[in-house]
Coordinates of C-alpha atoms in Angstrom, one line a residue:
M16 CA 0.0 0.0 0.0
R17 CA 1.4 3.3 -1.0
E18 CA 1.3 6.2 1.4
T19 CA -1.3 8.9 0.7
A20 CA 0.2 12.3 0.8
P21 CA -1.6 14.5 3.4
Q22 CA -2.4 18.0 2.1
T23 CA -2.2 21.2 4.1
K24 CA -3.1 24.6 2.9
T25 CA -2.3 27.6 5.0
R26 CA -2.1 31.3 4.3
L27 CA 1.4 32.4 5.2
P28 CA 1.5 35.8 7.0
H29 CA 4.3 38.3 6.4
S30 CA 4.4 39.1 10.2
A31 CA 6.7 36.9 12.3
E32 CA 5.4 34.7 15.0
G33 CA 7.0 34.4 18.5
R34 CA 9.9 36.9 18.1
G35 CA 10.3 35.7 14.5
Y36 CA 10.5 32.0 15.3
R37 CA 8.3 29.5 13.6
P38 CA 6.2 27.0 15.7
I39 CA 8.1 23.7 16.1
A40 CA 5.1 22.0 14.4
D41 CA 5.9 24.0 11.3
Y42 CA 9.0 22.0 10.5
A43 CA 9.5 18.9 8.4
A44 CA 12.7 16.8 8.7
L45 CA 15.1 15.8 5.9
G46 CA 18.1 13.6 6.3
D47 CA 20.7 11.2 4.9
C48 CA 21.2 8.9 7.9
H49 CA 24.3 11.1 8.7
G50 CA 23.0 14.6 9.2
T51 CA 19.6 16.4 9.3
A52 CA 17.9 19.5 8.0
L53 CA 14.6 21.1 9.2
V54 CA 12.4 22.9 6.7
S55 CA 9.6 25.3 7.9
M56 CA 6.3 25.8 6.3
D57 CA 7.3 29.1 4.9
G58 CA 10.3 27.6 3.0
G59 CA 12.9 28.5 5.5
I60 CA 15.6 25.9 6.3
D61 CA 16.5 26.8 9.9
W62 CA 18.7 23.8 10.9
C63 CA 21.2 21.8 8.9
A64 CA 24.1 19.6 10.2
F65 CA 26.2 17.7 7.7
G66 CA 28.0 14.4 8.2
R67 CA 27.1 13.8 11.8
F68 CA 23.9 14.6 13.8
D69 CA 26.0 16.2 16.5
A70 CA 28.2 18.3 14.2
D71 CA 28.1 22.1 14.5
P72 CA 25.1 23.1 12.3
V73 CA 25.8 25.3 9.3
L74 CA 22.2 26.5 9.6
C75 CA 20.7 27.1 13.0
R76 CA 18.3 30.0 12.9
L77 CA 16.1 27.7 15.0
L78 CA 18.1 28.7 18.0
D79 CA 18.8 32.4 17.2
N80 CA 16.6 34.2 14.7
E81 CA 18.9 37.2 14.4
S82 CA 22.4 36.0 13.8
A83 CA 22.4 32.3 13.0
G84 CA 22.5 30.7 9.5
Y85 CA 19.5 29.9 7.4
M86 CA 18.3 29.3 3.8
A87 CA 15.0 31.0 2.7
T88 CA 12.9 30.8 -0.4
R89 CA 9.4 32.3 -0.4
P90 CA 7.1 34.4 -2.6
V91 CA 7.2 38.1 -2.3
A92 CA 3.4 38.3 -2.4
A93 CA 1.0 36.7 0.1
C94 CA 0.6 33.0 -0.6
A95 CA -1.1 29.8 0.4
V96 CA 1.1 26.8 1.2
D97 CA 0.5 23.1 0.6
R98 CA 3.1 20.6 1.5
H99 CA 3.7 16.9 2.0
Y100 CA 6.4 14.2 1.8
L101 CA 6.5 12.5 -1.6
P102 CA 4.8 9.1 -1.0
G103 CA 7.1 6.6 0.7
T104 CA 10.0 9.0 1.0
N105 CA 11.7 11.7 3.2
V106 CA 11.6 14.1 0.2
L107 CA 9.5 17.2 0.9
R108 CA 7.3 18.9 -1.6
T109 CA 6.1 22.5 -0.7
S110 CA 3.8 24.4 -3.1
F111 CA 3.3 28.1 -2.9
T112 CA 0.2 29.6 -4.6
T113 CA -0.2 33.3 -5.1
D114 CA -2.8 35.3 -7.0
T115 CA -0.5 35.2 -10.0
G116 CA 0.8 31.6 -10.1
A117 CA 2.2 28.6 -8.3
V118 CA 5.7 27.1 -7.7
H119 CA 7.0 23.9 -6.1
L120 CA 10.0 23.5 -3.8
T121 CA 11.4 20.0 -3.6
D122 CA 13.8 19.6 -0.7
F123 CA 16.0 16.6 0.2
M124 CA 19.3 15.4 1.5
A125 CA 20.9 13.1 -1.1
V126 CA 21.3 9.5 -0.1
G127 CA 21.6 6.1 -1.7
R128 CA 22.8 2.6 -1.1
D129 CA 26.6 2.0 -1.2
G130 CA 27.8 0.9 -4.6
T131 CA 28.9 -2.5 -3.1
A132 CA 25.8 -3.1 -1.0
G133 CA 23.9 -6.3 -1.5
A134 CA 20.4 -6.6 -2.8
F135 CA 18.8 -6.2 0.7
D136 CA 21.4 -4.0 2.3
Y137 CA 19.9 -0.6 3.3
V138 CA 22.3 0.1 6.1
S139 CA 25.4 0.5 4.0
L140 CA 24.9 4.0 2.6
E141 CA 26.5 6.7 0.6
A142 CA 25.6 10.3 1.6
P143 CA 27.6 13.0 -0.2
A144 CA 26.5 15.7 2.3
W145 CA 24.3 17.6 -0.2
L146 CA 21.2 19.6 0.8
I147 CA 19.3 20.3 -2.4
R148 CA 16.3 22.5 -3.1
R149 CA 14.7 22.3 -6.6
I150 CA 12.4 25.1 -7.6
E151 CA 9.8 24.5 -10.3
G152 CA 7.3 26.9 -11.9
V153 CA 3.9 25.2 -12.0
S154 CA 1.6 27.9 -13.4
G155 CA 1.5 31.6 -14.1
E156 CA 4.4 33.6 -12.6
V157 CA 5.6 33.9 -9.0
E158 CA 8.2 36.4 -7.8
L159 CA 10.5 34.7 -5.2
D160 CA 13.0 36.1 -2.7
F161 CA 15.8 33.8 -1.8
A162 CA 18.6 34.1 0.7
L163 CA 21.4 32.2 2.5
R164 CA 23.6 32.8 5.4
L165 CA 26.0 30.1 6.7
S166 CA 27.0 29.7 10.4
L167 CA 30.4 28.7 11.7
D168 CA 31.2 27.5 15.2
F169 CA 27.6 27.2 16.3
A170 CA 26.8 30.7 14.9
R171 CA 29.6 32.5 16.8
R172 CA 30.5 33.9 13.4
S173 CA 29.2 33.9 9.8
A174 CA 31.0 32.3 6.9
H175 CA 32.5 34.5 4.2
L176 CA 31.4 33.3 0.7
Q177 CA 33.9 33.6 -2.1
P178 CA 33.2 33.0 -5.8
D179 CA 34.9 30.1 -7.5
A180 CA 34.4 28.2 -10.8
T181 CA 31.2 26.5 -9.9
G182 CA 29.6 28.8 -7.3
F183 CA 30.7 30.1 -3.9
V184 CA 32.8 28.5 -1.3
A185 CA 33.2 29.4 2.4
E186 CA 36.4 29.2 4.5
N187 CA 35.4 25.9 6.1
G188 CA 34.8 24.2 2.7
L189 CA 31.1 24.6 2.5
R190 CA 29.9 25.2 -1.0
L191 CA 26.9 27.0 -2.5
Q192 CA 26.0 26.1 -6.0
S193 CA 22.9 27.4 -7.9
D194 CA 21.6 28.6 -11.3
L195 CA 19.7 31.4 -9.5
P196 CA 21.2 34.9 -9.7
F197 CA 22.7 35.2 -6.2
E198 CA 24.3 38.4 -5.2
V199 CA 26.8 37.8 -2.4
D200 CA 27.9 40.4 0.2
R201 CA 30.5 38.6 2.3
H202 CA 28.2 36.9 4.8
E203 CA 24.9 36.6 2.9
A204 CA 23.7 35.6 -0.5
R205 CA 20.4 37.1 -1.7
G206 CA 18.4 37.4 -4.8
R207 CA 14.9 37.8 -6.4
I208 CA 13.5 36.1 -9.5
A209 CA 10.3 35.7 -11.4
V210 CA 9.6 32.0 -11.8
R211 CA 7.3 31.1 -14.7
A212 CA 5.5 27.9 -15.6
G213 CA 8.1 25.4 -16.8
D214 CA 11.1 27.1 -15.2
R215 CA 13.4 25.0 -13.1
F216 CA 16.2 26.1 -10.8
Y217 CA 18.1 24.6 -8.0
I218 CA 20.1 25.5 -4.9
L219 CA 22.7 23.1 -3.6
L220 CA 24.5 23.5 -0.3
S221 CA 27.2 20.9 0.3
A222 CA 30.1 19.9 2.5
S223 CA 31.8 17.9 -0.2
A224 CA 32.4 18.0 -3.9
S225 CA 29.4 19.3 -5.8
P226 CA 27.7 18.0 -8.9
S227 CA 28.8 19.5 -12.1
D228 CA 25.4 20.4 -13.7
P229 CA 21.7 20.5 -13.0
E230 CA 21.2 17.0 -14.5
D231 CA 23.2 15.6 -11.6
V232 CA 20.7 17.2 -9.3
D233 CA 17.9 15.3 -11.0
R234 CA 19.9 12.1 -10.8
A235 CA 20.5 12.7 -7.1
L236 CA 16.8 13.2 -6.6
A237 CA 16.0 10.0 -8.5
T238 CA 18.5 8.0 -6.4
T239 CA 17.2 9.4 -3.2
M240 CA 13.6 8.7 -4.1
H241 CA 14.5 5.1 -5.0
F242 CA 16.4 4.6 -1.7
W243 CA 13.4 5.6 0.5
E244 CA 10.8 3.9 -1.7
E245 CA 12.7 0.7 -1.6
W246 CA 13.4 0.9 2.1
I247 CA 9.8 1.5 3.1
G248 CA 8.8 -1.3 0.7
F249 CA 10.3 -3.8 3.2
C250 CA 7.9 -2.6 5.9
R251 CA 5.9 -5.7 6.8
Y252 CA 3.2 -4.0 8.9
E253 CA -0.2 -4.3 7.2
G254 CA -2.5 -3.6 10.1
P255 CA -4.6 -0.5 10.8
Y256 CA -3.0 3.0 10.7
T257 CA -0.5 2.0 8.0
E258 CA 0.2 5.5 6.9
H259 CA 1.0 6.6 10.5
V260 CA 3.3 3.6 11.0
R261 CA 5.1 4.1 7.7
R262 CA 5.7 7.7 8.4
S263 CA 7.0 7.0 11.9
A264 CA 9.3 4.3 10.4
L265 CA 10.7 6.7 7.9
A266 CA 11.3 9.2 10.7
L267 CA 13.1 6.6 12.8
K268 CA 15.3 5.7 9.8
L269 CA 16.3 9.3 9.5
M270 CA 17.7 9.1 13.1
C271 CA 19.8 6.1 12.5
F272 CA 23.5 7.0 12.1
A273 CA 24.6 4.8 9.2
P274 CA 28.3 4.5 9.9
T275 CA 27.8 2.9 13.3
G276 CA 24.2 2.0 13.7
A277 CA 23.6 4.4 16.6
I278 CA 20.1 5.9 16.9
V279 CA 19.8 9.5 18.2
A280 CA 17.1 10.5 20.6
A281 CA 16.5 13.5 18.3
P282 CA 18.6 15.4 15.7
T283 CA 18.3 18.8 17.5
T284 CA 19.4 20.4 20.7
S285 CA 17.8 22.8 23.2
L286 CA 14.3 23.1 21.8
P287 CA 12.5 23.9 25.1
E288 CA 10.2 21.8 27.2
T289 CA 8.4 25.0 28.1
I290 CA 8.9 28.3 26.2
G291 CA 11.3 30.6 28.1
G292 CA 12.3 27.8 30.5
E293 CA 15.7 26.2 31.3
R294 CA 14.7 22.6 30.4
N295 CA 16.6 22.7 27.2
W296 CA 18.7 19.6 26.4
D297 CA 21.0 18.2 23.7
Y298 CA 19.5 15.0 22.3
R299 CA 21.9 14.4 19.5
F300 CA 23.3 11.3 21.2
C301 CA 22.4 7.6 21.5
W302 CA 20.4 6.8 24.7
V303 CA 20.7 3.1 25.4
R304 CA 17.1 3.0 26.5
D305 CA 15.6 4.9 23.6
A306 CA 17.6 3.0 21.0
S307 CA 16.7 -0.3 22.5
L308 CA 13.0 0.6 22.3
T309 CA 13.6 1.8 18.7
L310 CA 15.1 -1.6 18.0
Y311 CA 11.8 -3.2 19.0
A312 CA 9.8 -0.8 16.8
L313 CA 11.9 -1.5 13.7
T314 CA 12.1 -5.3 14.2
S315 CA 8.3 -5.4 14.7
L316 CA 8.1 -4.0 11.2
G317 CA 10.7 -6.4 9.7
Y318 CA 13.8 -4.2 9.7
S319 CA 16.5 -6.6 10.9
G320 CA 19.4 -4.9 9.2
E321 CA 19.1 -1.8 11.4
A322 CA 18.7 -4.1 14.4
Q323 CA 21.9 -6.0 13.6
R324 CA 23.9 -2.8 13.1
F325 CA 22.5 -1.2 16.3
F326 CA 23.2 -4.3 18.4
T327 CA 26.8 -4.3 17.1
F328 CA 27.1 -0.6 18.1
L329 CA 25.6 -1.4 21.5
Q330 CA 28.0 -4.2 22.2
R331 CA 31.1 -2.2 21.2
S332 CA 30.0 0.9 23.2
C333 CA 29.2 -1.0 26.3
A334 CA 32.5 -2.9 26.1
T335 CA 34.4 0.3 26.5
T336 CA 32.8 1.0 29.9
H337 CA 32.2 -2.7 31.0
P338 CA 31.2 -3.8 33.6
D339 CA 29.5 -0.4 34.0
V340 CA 27.3 1.0 31.2
Q341 CA 26.4 4.6 30.5
L342 CA 22.9 5.7 29.9
M343 CA 24.0 7.3 26.6
Y344 CA 27.0 7.3 24.2
G345 CA 28.0 9.5 21.4
I346 CA 27.0 8.3 17.9
A347 CA 30.5 6.9 17.3
G348 CA 30.6 5.3 20.8
E349 CA 32.1 8.3 22.6
T350 CA 31.9 8.1 26.4
E351 CA 32.7 11.8 27.1
L352 CA 29.8 14.2 26.3
P353 CA 30.7 17.3 28.3
E354 CA 27.8 19.7 28.7
S355 CA 28.4 23.4 28.0
V356 CA 26.2 26.5 27.6
L357 CA 26.2 28.7 24.5
L358 CA 25.6 32.1 26.0
H359 CA 25.8 33.9 22.6
L360 CA 22.6 32.3 21.3
D361 CA 19.1 33.6 22.0
G362 CA 17.5 30.2 22.2
Y363 CA 14.3 29.2 20.6
C364 CA 11.8 32.0 21.3
G365 CA 14.3 33.3 23.9
S366 CA 14.5 29.9 25.8
R367 CA 17.9 29.9 27.4
P368 CA 20.3 28.3 28.0
V369 CA 21.3 26.6 24.7
R370 CA 23.2 23.5 25.7
I371 CA 25.6 21.2 23.8
G372 CA 26.7 18.0 25.3
N373 CA 24.7 16.3 28.1
A374 CA 25.8 16.1 31.7
A375 CA 23.3 13.4 32.4
V376 CA 25.8 11.0 30.9
R377 CA 27.4 10.8 34.3
Q378 CA 24.2 9.9 36.1
R379 CA 23.6 6.4 37.4
Q380 CA 20.4 5.0 35.9
L381 CA 20.0 1.4 36.8
D382 CA 17.2 0.7 34.3
V383 CA 19.7 0.8 31.3
Y384 CA 20.9 -2.7 32.1
G385 CA 17.4 -4.1 31.7
Y386 CA 16.9 -2.4 28.3
I387 CA 20.2 -3.8 27.0
L388 CA 19.3 -7.3 28.1
D389 CA 15.8 -6.9 26.7
A390 CA 17.2 -5.7 23.3
A391 CA 19.5 -8.8 23.3
L392 CA 16.5 -11.0 23.8
I393 CA 14.7 -9.4 20.9
Y394 CA 17.8 -9.9 18.8
V395 CA 18.1 -13.6 19.6
R396 CA 14.3 -14.3 19.4
L397 CA 14.2 -13.0 15.8
G398 CA 17.1 -15.1 14.7
G399 CA 20.3 -13.3 15.7
R400 CA 23.2 -15.1 17.5
L401 CA 25.0 -13.7 20.4
P402 CA 28.7 -13.6 19.7
A403 CA 30.9 -15.3 22.2
E404 CA 32.2 -12.0 23.5
A405 CA 28.7 -10.8 24.3
R406 CA 28.0 -13.5 26.9
P407 CA 30.4 -12.2 29.5
L408 CA 29.4 -8.7 28.7
L409 CA 25.7 -9.5 29.6
S410 CA 26.7 -11.5 32.6
G411 CA 28.7 -8.6 33.8
F412 CA 25.6 -6.4 33.7
V413 CA 23.8 -8.8 36.0
E414 CA 26.7 -8.5 38.5
M415 CA 26.4 -4.7 38.4
V416 CA 22.7 -5.0 39.2
A417 CA 23.5 -7.4 42.0
R418 CA 25.8 -4.7 43.4
Y419 CA 23.7 -1.6 43.0
W420 CA 20.0 -2.5 42.8
R421 CA 19.3 -1.5 46.4
E422 CA 20.9 1.9 45.9
P423 CA 19.1 5.1 44.6
D424 CA 19.6 6.4 41.1
S425 CA 18.5 9.3 38.9
G426 CA 15.8 7.3 37.2
L427 CA 14.3 7.1 33.7
W428 CA 13.5 10.8 33.7
E429 CA 17.0 11.9 34.6
V430 CA 16.0 14.1 37.5
R431 CA 18.7 16.5 38.6
S432 CA 17.7 16.4 42.2
D433 CA 18.8 13.9 44.8
P434 CA 18.6 10.2 43.6
L435 CA 15.7 8.1 44.8
H436 CA 14.8 4.4 44.9
F437 CA 12.6 4.6 41.8
T438 CA 10.2 1.7 41.3
H439 CA 10.7 1.7 37.5
S440 CA 14.5 1.3 38.0
R441 CA 14.0 -1.7 40.2
V442 CA 11.5 -3.3 37.8
M443 CA 14.2 -2.9 35.1
C444 CA 16.8 -4.5 37.4
W445 CA 14.4 -7.4 37.7
V446 CA 14.2 -7.4 33.9
T447 CA 18.1 -7.5 33.7
V448 CA 18.2 -10.7 35.7
D449 CA 15.2 -12.3 34.1
R450 CA 16.4 -11.7 30.5
A451 CA 19.9 -13.0 31.5
I452 CA 18.3 -16.2 32.7
R453 CA 16.3 -16.6 29.5
L454 CA 19.4 -15.9 27.3
L455 CA 22.2 -17.5 29.2
G456 CA 20.5 -20.1 31.4
E457 CA 19.5 -20.6 35.0
R458 CA 21.9 -20.0 37.8
R459 CA 21.0 -20.4 41.4
D460 CA 22.3 -16.9 42.4
W461 CA 20.5 -15.3 39.5
L462 CA 17.2 -17.0 40.5
Q463 CA 17.6 -15.8 44.0
L464 CA 18.5 -12.3 42.9
R465 CA 15.5 -12.1 40.7
A466 CA 13.2 -13.2 43.5
Q467 CA 14.8 -10.7 46.0
I468 CA 14.2 -7.7 43.6
R469 CA 10.6 -8.8 43.0
A470 CA 9.9 -9.0 46.7
A471 CA 11.4 -5.6 47.3
I472 CA 9.2 -4.1 44.6
L473 CA 6.0 -5.6 45.9
E474 CA 6.8 -4.4 49.5
R475 CA 4.6 -1.3 49.6
S476 CA 1.5 0.1 51.1
G477 CA -1.6 0.1 48.9
A478 CA -2.2 -1.8 45.6
A479 CA -0.7 0.8 43.2
L480 CA 3.0 0.9 42.6
P481 CA 4.6 4.2 43.9
R482 CA 7.0 6.4 42.0
A483 CA 9.8 5.6 44.5
A484 CA 10.3 4.2 48.0
E485 CA 10.5 7.8 49.2
D486 CA 7.6 9.1 47.0
A487 CA 4.2 7.5 46.9
G488 CA 3.1 9.7 44.0
P489 CA 2.4 8.5 40.4
D490 CA 5.0 8.0 37.7
A491 CA 4.2 7.5 34.1
A492 CA 7.2 5.2 33.7
L493 CA 5.2 2.6 35.5
L494 CA 3.0 2.3 32.5
L495 CA 5.8 0.1 31.1
V496 CA 5.3 -2.6 33.7
P497 CA 2.8 -4.7 31.8
L498 CA 5.1 -4.5 28.7
M499 CA 8.0 -6.0 30.6
D500 CA 6.4 -9.3 31.7
F501 CA 6.9 -8.4 35.4
P502 CA 4.7 -10.6 37.6
L503 CA 2.2 -8.0 38.9
A504 CA -1.3 -9.0 39.9
G505 CA -4.0 -7.7 37.6
A506 CA -5.7 -5.8 40.3
D507 CA -2.4 -4.1 41.3
L508 CA -1.8 -3.2 37.6
A509 CA -5.3 -1.7 37.3
A510 CA -4.7 0.3 40.5
T511 CA -1.3 1.6 39.2
V512 CA -2.8 2.7 35.9
E513 CA -5.8 4.4 37.7
K514 CA -3.4 6.3 39.9
I515 CA -1.4 7.5 36.9
E516 CA -4.6 8.5 35.0
S517 CA -6.0 10.4 38.0
G518 CA -2.7 12.1 38.9
L519 CA -1.0 12.7 35.6
R520 CA -3.5 12.5 32.7
E521 CA -4.8 15.7 31.1
G522 CA -7.3 14.7 28.4
D523 CA -5.3 12.7 25.8
F524 CA -2.0 13.6 27.4
V525 CA 0.1 12.3 30.3
V526 CA 2.8 14.3 32.1
R527 CA 5.7 12.3 33.4
Y528 CA 5.5 13.1 37.1
V529 CA 4.6 15.9 39.5
A530 CA 7.5 16.2 42.0
E531 CA 10.6 18.2 42.7
D532 CA 13.4 17.4 40.2
G533 CA 16.1 20.0 40.8
L534 CA 15.0 22.3 38.0
T535 CA 12.8 25.4 37.9
G536 CA 9.7 25.8 35.8
S537 CA 7.4 23.2 34.3
E538 CA 7.2 21.1 31.2
G539 CA 4.6 19.9 28.7
A540 CA 3.0 16.5 28.5
F541 CA 5.4 13.8 27.3
L542 CA 3.9 12.3 24.2
L543 CA 5.4 8.8 24.6
C544 CA 3.6 8.4 27.9
S545 CA 0.3 8.7 26.1
F546 CA 1.2 5.9 23.8
W547 CA 2.4 3.9 26.9
L548 CA -1.1 4.5 28.3
V549 CA -2.6 3.0 25.1
D550 CA -0.5 -0.1 25.7
A551 CA -1.4 -0.4 29.4
L552 CA -5.1 -0.1 28.6
L553 CA -4.7 -2.9 26.1
A554 CA -3.0 -5.1 28.8
L555 CA -6.0 -4.4 31.0
G556 CA -8.5 -5.4 28.3
R557 CA -9.8 -1.8 27.7
G558 CA -9.5 -2.1 24.0
Q559 CA -12.0 0.5 22.8
E560 CA -10.5 3.2 25.2
A561 CA -7.1 2.4 23.9
R562 CA -8.1 2.6 20.2
T563 CA -9.9 6.0 20.8
L564 CA -6.9 7.4 22.6
F565 CA -4.5 6.2 19.9
E566 CA -6.6 7.8 17.1
H567 CA -6.7 11.1 19.0
L568 CA -2.9 11.0 19.4
C569 CA -2.3 10.3 15.7
G570 CA -4.4 13.4 15.0
R571 CA -1.9 15.4 17.0
A572 CA 0.9 14.8 14.5
N573 CA 1.9 17.9 12.5
D574 CA 0.8 18.3 8.8
V575 CA 3.5 15.9 7.6
G576 CA 3.0 13.3 10.3
L577 CA 5.9 14.2 12.7
F578 CA 5.9 14.5 16.4
A579 CA 8.1 16.4 18.9
E580 CA 9.0 15.2 22.4
E581 CA 6.2 17.0 24.3
I582 CA 3.0 18.9 23.7
D583 CA 1.3 21.8 25.6
P584 CA -2.0 20.2 26.7
R585 CA -3.7 23.7 26.7
T586 CA -2.7 24.8 23.2
G587 CA -1.5 21.7 21.4
A588 CA 1.8 23.4 20.6
F589 CA 4.8 21.1 20.2
L590 CA 7.6 21.4 22.8
G591 CA 11.0 19.8 23.1
N592 CA 13.4 18.4 20.5
F593 CA 12.1 17.5 17.1
P594 CA 11.5 15.0 15.6
Q595 CA 11.6 12.7 18.6
A596 CA 12.4 9.1 18.2
L597 CA 10.7 8.0 21.4
T598 CA 7.3 9.4 20.3
H599 CA 7.5 7.7 16.9
L600 CA 8.6 4.4 18.3
G601 CA 5.7 4.7 20.8
L602 CA 3.3 5.2 17.9
I603 CA 4.6 2.1 16.1
G604 CA 4.6 0.0 19.3
S605 CA 1.0 1.0 20.1
A606 CA -0.2 0.3 16.5
V607 CA 1.4 -3.1 16.6
N608 CA -0.1 -3.8 20.0
L609 CA -3.6 -2.7 18.8
A610 CA -3.3 -5.2 15.9
L611 CA -2.2 -8.0 18.3
F612 CA -5.0 -7.1 20.6
E613 CA -7.5 -7.4 17.8
A614 CA -6.2 -10.8 16.9
G615 CA -5.7 -12.3 20.4
G616 CA -7.1 -10.0 23.1
A617 CA -5.1 -8.8 26.1
A618 CA -3.0 -12.0 26.3
A619 CA -1.5 -11.1 22.9
V620 CA 0.1 -7.9 24.2
Q621 CA 1.5 -9.4 27.4
G622 CA 4.9 -10.9 27.8
T623 CA 8.2 -9.4 26.8
Y624 CA 9.0 -7.0 23.9
A625 CA 10.6 -10.1 22.2
D626 CA 7.4 -12.0 22.5
R627 CA 5.4 -9.2 20.9
A628 CA 8.0 -8.7 18.2
A629 CA 7.9 -12.4 17.3
R630 CA 4.1 -12.4 17.3
S631 CA 4.0 -9.3 15.1
V632 CA 6.6 -10.7 12.7
G633 CA 4.9 -14.1 12.6
A634 CA 1.5 -12.5 12.1
S635 CA 2.8 -10.3 9.3
F636 CA 4.7 -12.8 7.2
G637 CA 4.8 -16.2 8.8
W638 CA 7.4 -18.5 10.2
R639 CA 9.7 -18.1 7.2
G640 CA 10.3 -14.5 8.1
V641 CA 11.1 -15.3 11.7
L642 CA 13.7 -17.9 10.6
S643 CA 15.2 -15.5 8.1
G644 CA 16.2 -13.4 11.1
L645 CA 19.0 -11.0 10.5
R646 CA 20.3 -12.3 7.2
H647 CA 18.4 -9.6 5.3
S648 CA 15.4 -7.3 5.6
G649 CA 13.1 -9.7 3.8
T650 CA 11.7 -10.1 0.4
P651 CA 10.9 -6.7 -1.2
R652 CA 7.5 -6.1 -2.6
F653 CA 9.0 -4.9 -5.8
R654 CA 12.2 -5.6 -7.6
S655 CA 15.2 -3.8 -6.1
S656 CA 16.5 -1.1 -8.4
R657 CA 20.2 -0.5 -9.0
A658 CA 19.3 3.2 -9.3
S659 CA 19.2 3.3 -5.5
K660 CA 22.9 2.9 -5.4
F661 CA 24.5 6.3 -5.2
R662 CA 26.1 6.7 -8.6
I663 CA 25.0 10.0 -10.2
R664 CA 27.8 10.4 -12.7

């Protein structure tokens, strides 16, 4: 089934919004599985990082509307805008219509399969670090303004553009190439042109060698289209909400760093959890927890190549800190991610500070061991083999849990207040031992440890699980308990969910907790928690409530189907970094669980993530697909095209 392109028509005002910043929901994401760009509804490209998600961006007006780099193309006159991703791709089409005519902008970051990649290999990629905008006249005549300013050193200074044989080059090697009549005044390139029906122009920003002529741009577009269409063609999900699932899968693929297999939490930094607040974090790294849950989402759809590459990254990264494990690593496995504040930047809508790096890397979060072992179980259940060196690695994590499970930690939500004995952390310590037993065999000391942790969790007053031993309040993280196969009585699970709904739910949305966390101000509702609530309702047999909530949440995506980390329950405005892997994996997981529930009731969504992944894979394409495991991503629905290999010359 091909994706139906959603249509949005909006009259663009000339006046700026929120100190000149566009709403977060106005953005669409482009990417090449190395870097990312964000395109606003008005044709502004306000974020672009080449080569690595965590590289200094060459465009970052998203964080400073006055001095940072940007690319802009928009009609001089008032216009209506209509945009969508081209079906089955991460290629964006924006149409501007004025009283005198219409033009199309087609934006993409060029990507294709490696020239030596096998027929089913979509993790070996070539990405030349090209951001391309193609402008096409559709009807009548439209006068366009266009402009470009490049940032250096996270917008501490602007790049000087110098002419050369093919366009303009900056001192750091960035290149601007176009057949538009740019006029360059040191820091900025500007121009205006009347685009008539049948006209075609392009703008190419690159961090590498540029193509030699406009025909190369067309070939790059064809290659990129083939890559995305072929990749999504392997998606084996055929249940309800296919369009939402496919768009979320494409968004998650954008956040996979091809060279290592790392999966970033989001490709941006410091988009605020509340406008004007201090809760602004750098998410351009690989959280073990987030990436492990992403692994489940992708394997449930049949994408074993990404699972294999990520598991290899996880094994190598954890080996560098074994027997301990960090809650996050850099996308090349870096263990040092020092946090600093960029005082020269205004921050999105004046939300300061802007941070790079993340000090939470030094927190102790005991739940990460459980997510690693759970990911390993998914990997094995779907046909992967644990390498010999992985067995002592996983055993070592059990020993770490044995040493520390009684101690407080910073928890799933990375509070910056004093550590607590979080219930979710202890549940995941139980998961660590349980999955080790399933993977590596029973040991008397492990069986005893698992029983001790369970007994400690169940020692509480009242039926509902508390946030922590020191805090009886609700915690949305406990919505994960029924998904982890933890042996909690049905009545106790129902009481826990009721406590979360009464204390944290606001309509369709769920906030994470209401407690002191060492930071000032508030935050929005965490969208992933709403999807976790869908899953918990299914586990309780409340199928119709779950489906209604899920459909409401899908309706909260922006016009191109993307989600941020959080949402303001009062206004519906997006908050936090964008797009957010956790939200999209939550949507996929809930869609899969809804399909399983329809087929087998509440029992079908119980068990481990590995159980549900195997059921989903088996339900979608039978036992043959399960046994094919990690050899390839499956049989494509159409013949693989060599055009997807990145050869444009």
